[in-house]
PDB file of C-alpha atoms in Angstrom:
ATOM      1  CA  UNK A 219       8.283  -9.601 -10.678  1.00 85.00           C
ATOM      2  CA  UNK A 220       6.517 -10.405  -7.399  1.00 82.00           C
ATOM      3  CA  UNK A 221       6.273  -7.235  -5.384  1.00 95.00           C
ATOM      4  CA  UNK A 222       4.405  -4.895  -3.072  1.00 98.00           C
ATOM      5  CA  UNK A 223       4.189  -1.312  -4.258  1.00 97.00           C
ATOM      6  CA  UNK A 224       3.234   1.819  -2.354  1.00 97.00           C
ATOM      7  CA  UNK A 225       2.514   5.333  -3.521  1.00 98.00           C
ATOM      8  CA  UNK A 226       3.527   7.966  -2.880  1.00 98.00           C
ATOM      9  CA  UNK A 227       6.967   7.243  -1.462  1.00 98.00           C
ATOM     10  CA  UNK A 228       7.229  10.661   0.131  1.00 98.00           C
ATOM     11  CA  UNK A 229       4.484  13.066   1.110  1.00 97.00           C
ATOM     12  CA  UNK A 230       4.430  16.370   2.949  1.00 97.00           C
ATOM     13  CA  UNK A 231       0.976  17.655   3.779  1.00 97.00           C
ATOM     14  CA  UNK A 232      -0.845  19.911   6.201  1.00 97.00           C
ATOM     15  CA  UNK A 233      -3.091  19.143   9.127  1.00 97.00           C
ATOM     16  CA  UNK A 234      -6.610  18.192   8.120  1.00 97.00           C
ATOM     17  CA  UNK A 235      -6.033  17.563   4.414  1.00 97.00           C
ATOM     18  CA  UNK A 236      -7.352  14.114   3.560  1.00 97.00           C
ATOM     19  CA  UNK A 237      -4.878  11.768   1.942  1.00 98.00           C
ATOM     20  CA  UNK A 238      -4.652   8.209   0.673  1.00 98.00           C
ATOM     21  CA  UNK A 239      -1.594   5.999   0.480  1.00 98.00           C
ATOM     22  CA  UNK A 240      -2.045   3.199  -2.004  1.00 98.00           C
ATOM     23  CA  UNK A 241      -0.732  -0.343  -1.638  1.00 98.00           C
ATOM     24  CA  UNK A 242      -0.837  -3.049  -4.265  1.00 98.00           C
ATOM     25  CA  UNK A 243       0.515  -6.604  -4.438  1.00 98.00           C
ATOM     26  CA  UNK A 244       0.708  -8.955  -7.404  1.00 96.00           C
ATOM     27  CA  UNK A 245       1.224 -12.214  -5.495  1.00 96.00           C
ATOM     28  CA  UNK A 246      -2.427 -13.115  -4.900  1.00 96.00           C
ATOM     29  CA  UNK A 247      -1.849 -12.777  -1.165  1.00 97.00           C
ATOM     30  CA  UNK A 248      -4.811 -12.899   1.185  1.00 96.00           C
ATOM     31  CA  UNK A 249      -3.362 -11.219   4.292  1.00 97.00           C
ATOM     32  CA  UNK A 250      -2.380  -7.560   4.057  1.00 98.00           C
ATOM     33  CA  UNK A 251      -1.319  -5.074   6.729  1.00 98.00           C
ATOM     34  CA  UNK A 252      -0.356  -1.495   7.301  1.00 98.00           C
ATOM     35  CA  UNK A 253       2.375  -0.607   9.789  1.00 98.00           C
ATOM     36  CA  UNK A 254       3.873   2.591  11.011  1.00 98.00           C
ATOM     37  CA  UNK A 255       7.483   2.771  12.096  1.00 98.00           C
ATOM     38  CA  UNK A 256       8.661   5.347  14.591  1.00 97.00           C
ATOM     39  CA  UNK A 257      12.101   5.624  16.243  1.00 93.00           C
ATOM     40  CA  UNK A 258      12.290   3.541  19.391  1.00 91.00           C
ATOM     41  CA  UNK A 259       8.820   2.073  18.878  1.00 93.00           C
ATOM     42  CA  UNK A 260       9.499  -0.491  16.194  1.00 93.00           C
ATOM     43  CA  UNK A 261       6.736  -1.479  13.800  1.00 97.00           C
ATOM     44  CA  UNK A 262       3.163  -1.098  14.952  1.00 97.00           C
ATOM     45  CA  UNK A 263       0.274  -2.626  13.059  1.00 97.00           C
ATOM     46  CA  UNK A 264      -2.427  -0.130  12.118  1.00 98.00           C
ATOM     47  CA  UNK A 265      -4.935  -2.317  10.273  1.00 98.00           C
ATOM     48  CA  UNK A 266      -4.946  -5.715   8.698  1.00 97.00           C
ATOM     49  CA  UNK A 267      -7.103  -7.580   6.205  1.00 97.00           C
ATOM     50  CA  UNK A 268      -7.634 -11.315   6.084  1.00 95.00           C
ATOM     51  CA  UNK A 269      -9.234 -11.169   2.622  1.00 94.00           C
ATOM     52  CA  UNK A 270     -11.473  -9.078   0.397  1.00 94.00           C
ATOM     53  CA  UNK A 271     -13.986  -7.072   2.434  1.00 92.00           C
ATOM     54  CA  UNK A 272     -12.494  -8.385   5.702  1.00 93.00           C
ATOM     55  CA  UNK A 273     -10.541  -5.771   7.632  1.00 96.00           C
ATOM     56  CA  UNK A 274      -9.844  -5.257  11.323  1.00 96.00           C
ATOM     57  CA  UNK A 275      -7.989  -2.962  13.657  1.00 96.00           C
ATOM     58  CA  UNK A 276      -4.402  -3.505  14.617  1.00 95.00           C
ATOM     59  CA  UNK A 277      -2.738  -1.962  17.610  1.00 94.00           C
ATOM     60  CA  UNK A 278      -2.853   1.698  16.572  1.00 96.00           C
ATOM     61  CA  UNK A 279      -5.914   2.252  14.332  1.00 97.00           C
ATOM     62  CA  UNK A 280      -6.988   5.669  15.598  1.00 97.00           C
ATOM     63  CA  UNK A 281      -7.078   8.276  12.834  1.00 97.00           C
ATOM     64  CA  UNK A 282      -6.812   5.756   9.998  1.00 98.00           C
ATOM     65  CA  UNK A 283      -9.185   3.921   7.701  1.00 98.00           C
ATOM     66  CA  UNK A 284      -8.647   1.146   5.185  1.00 98.00           C
ATOM     67  CA  UNK A 285     -10.606  -0.703   2.554  1.00 97.00           C
ATOM     68  CA  UNK A 286     -10.136  -4.014   0.744  1.00 97.00           C
ATOM     69  CA  UNK A 287     -12.445  -4.035  -2.259  1.00 97.00           C
ATOM     70  CA  UNK A 288     -10.047  -6.041  -4.403  1.00 96.00           C
ATOM     71  CA  UNK A 289      -7.569  -8.685  -3.328  1.00 97.00           C
ATOM     72  CA  UNK A 290      -4.545  -6.831  -4.668  1.00 97.00           C
ATOM     73  CA  UNK A 291      -5.206  -3.362  -3.233  1.00 98.00           C
ATOM     74  CA  UNK A 292      -5.260  -2.159   0.355  1.00 98.00           C
ATOM     75  CA  UNK A 293      -5.277   1.654   0.574  1.00 98.00           C
ATOM     76  CA  UNK A 294      -4.630   3.533   3.814  1.00 98.00           C
ATOM     77  CA  UNK A 295      -6.767   6.614   4.311  1.00 98.00           C
ATOM     78  CA  UNK A 296      -6.091   9.504   6.661  1.00 98.00           C
ATOM     79  CA  UNK A 297      -9.311  11.523   6.767  1.00 96.00           C
ATOM     80  CA  UNK A 298      -7.886  14.377   8.820  1.00 97.00           C
ATOM     81  CA  UNK A 299      -4.134  13.980   9.279  1.00 98.00           C
ATOM     82  CA  UNK A 300      -2.462  15.391  12.367  1.00 98.00           C
ATOM     83  CA  UNK A 301       1.230  15.988  13.138  1.00 98.00           C
ATOM     84  CA  UNK A 302       1.366  12.884  15.355  1.00 97.00           C
ATOM     85  CA  UNK A 303       0.768  10.823  12.223  1.00 98.00           C
ATOM     86  CA  UNK A 304       4.123  11.894  10.835  1.00 98.00           C
ATOM     87  CA  UNK A 305       5.863   8.574  10.367  1.00 98.00           C
ATOM     88  CA  UNK A 306       7.253   5.967   7.993  1.00 98.00           C
ATOM     89  CA  UNK A 307       4.474   3.701   6.746  1.00 98.00           C
ATOM     90  CA  UNK A 308       4.854   0.193   5.394  1.00 98.00           C
ATOM     91  CA  UNK A 309       2.328  -1.964   3.636  1.00 98.00           C
ATOM     92  CA  UNK A 310       2.892  -5.719   3.773  1.00 98.00           C
ATOM     93  CA  UNK A 311       1.272  -8.809   2.305  1.00 98.00           C
ATOM     94  CA  UNK A 312       1.501 -12.544   2.878  1.00 97.00           C
ATOM     95  CA  UNK A 313      -0.124 -15.684   1.545  1.00 96.00           C
ATOM     96  CA  UNK A 314      -1.866 -16.188   4.857  1.00 95.00           C
ATOM     97  CA  UNK A 315      -1.627 -14.610   8.305  1.00 95.00           C
ATOM     98  CA  UNK A 316       1.226 -16.867   9.483  1.00 95.00           C
ATOM     99  CA  UNK A 317       3.379 -16.748   6.406  1.00 96.00           C
ATOM    100  CA  UNK A 318       6.293 -14.527   5.426  1.00 96.00           C
ATOM    101  CA  UNK A 319       5.200 -10.923   5.078  1.00 97.00           C
ATOM    102  CA  UNK A 320       6.566  -9.038   2.090  1.00 98.00           C
ATOM    103  CA  UNK A 321       6.921  -5.340   2.764  1.00 98.00           C
ATOM    104  CA  UNK A 322       6.500  -2.461   0.376  1.00 98.00           C
ATOM    105  CA  UNK A 323       9.233   0.189   0.028  1.00 98.00           C
ATOM    106  CA  UNK A 324       7.668   2.507   2.585  1.00 98.00           C
ATOM    107  CA  UNK A 325       5.994   5.913   2.504  1.00 98.00           C
ATOM    108  CA  UNK A 326       7.514   8.723   4.504  1.00 98.00           C
ATOM    109  CA  UNK A 327       4.706  11.041   5.588  1.00 98.00           C
ATOM    110  CA  UNK A 328       5.162  14.437   7.170  1.00 98.00           C
ATOM    111  CA  UNK A 329       2.129  16.299   8.491  1.00 98.00           C
ATOM    112  CA  UNK A 330       2.755  19.972   9.227  1.00 97.00           C
TER     113      UNK A 330
ATOM    114  CA  UNK B  69      -2.744  -4.843  25.595  1.00 79.00           C
ATOM    115  CA  UNK B  70      -0.410  -7.516  24.322  1.00 87.00           C
ATOM    116  CA  UNK B  71       3.248  -6.674  23.928  1.00 93.00           C
ATOM    117  CA  UNK B  72       6.621  -8.039  22.876  1.00 97.00           C
ATOM    118  CA  UNK B  73       9.743  -6.968  24.740  1.00 97.00           C
ATOM    119  CA  UNK B  74      13.031  -7.117  22.859  1.00 98.00           C
ATOM    120  CA  UNK B  75      16.560  -6.895  24.292  1.00 97.00           C
ATOM    121  CA  UNK B  76      19.098  -5.517  23.894  1.00 97.00           C
ATOM    122  CA  UNK B  77      18.261  -2.350  21.985  1.00 97.00           C
ATOM    123  CA  UNK B  78      21.827  -2.135  20.669  1.00 98.00           C
ATOM    124  CA  UNK B  79      24.467  -4.803  20.325  1.00 98.00           C
ATOM    125  CA  UNK B  80      28.052  -4.533  19.117  1.00 98.00           C
ATOM    126  CA  UNK B  81      30.091  -7.639  18.370  1.00 98.00           C
ATOM    127  CA  UNK B  82      33.415  -8.357  16.757  1.00 98.00           C
ATOM    128  CA  UNK B  83      33.332  -9.979  13.348  1.00 98.00           C
ATOM    129  CA  UNK B  84      33.254 -13.734  13.750  1.00 97.00           C
ATOM    130  CA  UNK B  85      31.619 -13.627  17.179  1.00 98.00           C
ATOM    131  CA  UNK B  86      28.057 -14.698  17.918  1.00 98.00           C
ATOM    132  CA  UNK B  87      25.100 -12.411  18.553  1.00 98.00           C
ATOM    133  CA  UNK B  88      21.973 -13.215  20.537  1.00 98.00           C
ATOM    134  CA  UNK B  89      18.779 -11.167  20.614  1.00 98.00           C
ATOM    135  CA  UNK B  90      15.980 -12.066  23.007  1.00 98.00           C
ATOM    136  CA  UNK B  91      12.229 -11.442  22.932  1.00 98.00           C
ATOM    137  CA  UNK B  92       9.473 -12.107  25.425  1.00 98.00           C
ATOM    138  CA  UNK B  93       5.792 -12.068  24.475  1.00 97.00           C
ATOM    139  CA  UNK B  94       2.700 -11.705  26.608  1.00 95.00           C
ATOM    140  CA  UNK B  95      -0.072 -13.312  24.517  1.00 92.00           C
ATOM    141  CA  UNK B  96      -0.064 -17.013  25.364  1.00 91.00           C
ATOM    142  CA  UNK B  97      -2.182 -17.654  22.243  1.00 92.00           C
ATOM    143  CA  UNK B  98       0.688 -16.552  19.964  1.00 93.00           C
ATOM    144  CA  UNK B  99       1.723 -19.297  17.570  1.00 94.00           C
ATOM    145  CA  UNK B 100       4.053 -17.762  14.977  1.00 96.00           C
ATOM    146  CA  UNK B 101       7.276 -15.867  15.618  1.00 97.00           C
ATOM    147  CA  UNK B 102       9.108 -14.257  12.688  1.00 98.00           C
ATOM    148  CA  UNK B 103      12.351 -12.296  12.742  1.00 98.00           C
ATOM    149  CA  UNK B 104      12.919  -9.443  10.303  1.00 98.00           C
ATOM    150  CA  UNK B 105      16.120  -7.678   9.308  1.00 98.00           C
ATOM    151  CA  UNK B 106      15.999  -4.056   8.242  1.00 98.00           C
ATOM    152  CA  UNK B 107      19.041  -2.462   6.675  1.00 97.00           C
ATOM    153  CA  UNK B 108      19.394   1.292   6.756  1.00 95.00           C
ATOM    154  CA  UNK B 109      16.831   2.943   4.510  1.00 95.00           C
ATOM    155  CA  UNK B 110      15.382  -0.385   3.381  1.00 97.00           C
ATOM    156  CA  UNK B 111      12.233  -2.342   4.050  1.00 97.00           C
ATOM    157  CA  UNK B 112      12.109  -5.168   6.636  1.00 98.00           C
ATOM    158  CA  UNK B 113      12.817  -8.633   5.248  1.00 98.00           C
ATOM    159  CA  UNK B 114      12.139 -11.988   6.871  1.00 98.00           C
ATOM    160  CA  UNK B 115      15.265 -13.881   7.863  1.00 98.00           C
ATOM    161  CA  UNK B 116      13.807 -16.774   9.837  1.00 98.00           C
ATOM    162  CA  UNK B 117      10.579 -17.766  11.539  1.00 97.00           C
ATOM    163  CA  UNK B 118       9.351 -20.425  13.942  1.00 97.00           C
ATOM    164  CA  UNK B 119       5.954 -21.859  14.756  1.00 94.00           C
ATOM    165  CA  UNK B 120       4.750 -22.796  18.204  1.00 90.00           C
ATOM    166  CA  UNK B 121       4.993 -26.561  17.610  1.00 88.00           C
ATOM    167  CA  UNK B 122       8.764 -26.327  17.071  1.00 87.00           C
ATOM    168  CA  UNK B 123      11.454 -25.586  19.645  1.00 92.00           C
ATOM    169  CA  UNK B 124      14.335 -24.656  17.377  1.00 96.00           C
ATOM    170  CA  UNK B 125      14.999 -23.871  13.730  1.00 95.00           C
ATOM    171  CA  UNK B 126      18.287 -23.282  11.927  1.00 97.00           C
ATOM    172  CA  UNK B 127      19.216 -21.781   8.591  1.00 95.00           C
ATOM    173  CA  UNK B 128      22.953 -21.707   8.027  1.00 96.00           C
ATOM    174  CA  UNK B 129      24.382 -19.127  10.472  1.00 97.00           C
ATOM    175  CA  UNK B 130      20.986 -18.140  11.862  1.00 98.00           C
ATOM    176  CA  UNK B 131      18.907 -20.002  14.425  1.00 98.00           C
ATOM    177  CA  UNK B 132      15.817 -19.273  16.459  1.00 98.00           C
ATOM    178  CA  UNK B 133      14.775 -20.967  19.679  1.00 97.00           C
ATOM    179  CA  UNK B 134      11.344 -20.896  21.287  1.00 97.00           C
ATOM    180  CA  UNK B 135      10.391 -21.600  24.893  1.00 95.00           C
ATOM    181  CA  UNK B 136       6.582 -21.570  25.014  1.00 94.00           C
ATOM    182  CA  UNK B 137       6.438 -22.102  28.755  1.00 94.00           C
ATOM    183  CA  UNK B 138       8.496 -19.004  29.413  1.00 95.00           C
ATOM    184  CA  UNK B 139       6.966 -17.168  26.426  1.00 96.00           C
ATOM    185  CA  UNK B 140      10.445 -16.406  25.234  1.00 96.00           C
ATOM    186  CA  UNK B 141      12.201 -16.706  21.866  1.00 97.00           C
ATOM    187  CA  UNK B 142      15.691 -15.803  20.721  1.00 98.00           C
ATOM    188  CA  UNK B 143      17.649 -15.148  17.540  1.00 98.00           C
ATOM    189  CA  UNK B 144      21.177 -16.514  17.328  1.00 98.00           C
ATOM    190  CA  UNK B 145      23.616 -15.398  14.649  1.00 98.00           C
ATOM    191  CA  UNK B 146      26.946 -17.212  14.531  1.00 97.00           C
ATOM    192  CA  UNK B 147      30.154 -16.179  12.770  1.00 98.00           C
ATOM    193  CA  UNK B 148      28.873 -12.639  12.345  1.00 98.00           C
ATOM    194  CA  UNK B 149      29.916 -10.651   9.297  1.00 97.00           C
ATOM    195  CA  UNK B 150      29.838  -6.893   8.606  1.00 96.00           C
ATOM    196  CA  UNK B 151      26.816  -7.392   6.336  1.00 96.00           C
ATOM    197  CA  UNK B 152      24.867  -8.653   9.348  1.00 98.00           C
ATOM    198  CA  UNK B 153      24.868  -5.065  10.645  1.00 98.00           C
ATOM    199  CA  UNK B 154      21.231  -3.940  10.630  1.00 98.00           C
ATOM    200  CA  UNK B 155      18.195  -3.542  12.867  1.00 98.00           C
ATOM    201  CA  UNK B 156      16.490  -6.796  13.789  1.00 98.00           C
ATOM    202  CA  UNK B 157      12.847  -7.052  14.823  1.00 98.00           C
ATOM    203  CA  UNK B 158      11.085  -9.951  16.456  1.00 98.00           C
ATOM    204  CA  UNK B 159       7.322 -10.343  16.218  1.00 98.00           C
ATOM    205  CA  UNK B 160       4.546 -12.517  17.579  1.00 97.00           C
ATOM    206  CA  UNK B 161       1.261 -13.366  15.872  1.00 96.00           C
ATOM    207  CA  UNK B 162      -1.783 -13.910  18.061  1.00 91.00           C
ATOM    208  CA  UNK B 163      -4.178 -16.633  16.945  1.00 89.00           C
ATOM    209  CA  UNK B 164      -7.031 -15.005  18.824  1.00 85.00           C
ATOM    210  CA  UNK B 165      -6.447 -11.478  17.561  1.00 86.00           C
ATOM    211  CA  UNK B 166      -4.935 -12.179  14.118  1.00 90.00           C
ATOM    212  CA  UNK B 167      -2.606  -9.285  14.892  1.00 94.00           C
ATOM    213  CA  UNK B 168       1.149  -8.926  14.784  1.00 96.00           C
ATOM    214  CA  UNK B 169       2.998  -7.362  17.687  1.00 96.00           C
ATOM    215  CA  UNK B 170       6.574  -6.365  16.960  1.00 97.00           C
ATOM    216  CA  UNK B 171       9.436  -5.785  19.341  1.00 97.00           C
ATOM    217  CA  UNK B 172      11.101  -2.382  19.377  1.00 97.00           C
ATOM    218  CA  UNK B 173      14.171  -3.592  17.480  1.00 97.00           C
ATOM    219  CA  UNK B 174      17.851  -4.330  18.103  1.00 98.00           C
ATOM    220  CA  UNK B 175      20.537  -2.407  16.277  1.00 98.00           C
ATOM    221  CA  UNK B 176      23.354  -4.869  15.625  1.00 98.00           C
ATOM    222  CA  UNK B 177      26.794  -3.576  14.720  1.00 98.00           C
ATOM    223  CA  UNK B 178      29.424  -6.032  13.578  1.00 98.00           C
ATOM    224  CA  UNK B 179      32.861  -4.519  13.963  1.00 95.00           C
ATOM    225  CA  UNK B 180      35.465  -5.574  11.420  1.00 89.00           C
TER     226      UNK B 180
END
């Protein structure tokens, strides 16, 4: 089944404790993105990747890192999480940058 | 920075009526405009998209129009049904930035 998976789905952590949210797609997509969704602000792109080893900042990259060492995986790293990073995070992938994006199920992160 | 304004933020219509959601973008280099539907607790899913070389696109009860001169695009849903109730997001992709900018969403309620 073609899909985008994210783990964990829910995470409660404390300020400053490094964490990684994994994202994987099995559709051989080149373009991958991370978004955060906050009430009243819609979806905001954090980072995107055009292909393996090619990543760039989206609109709200501060406090986040990503890597794209393999085509299928695009982990989101929070080196030192802060409470303002409490949000719902979505990973998405598409064949190319201007094709339908398929979203993962979301990761709800709470930073205390 | 670039932005996408979306109106209205909430919209209530009677079943069978039409609904229109409007978005305005600022990046004149944008060339791809998708619309996503997000049901409560679910991930966003593409419902229709339009590219900058097309003025209008229809898919059954859903249509999107694009006015490049005004930097404006709209989603039209005809013969609304209760299952159309959801949050709808517009987005614009910038060819220069390779980034997606999303609108803040419209909560559509279809009243039976």
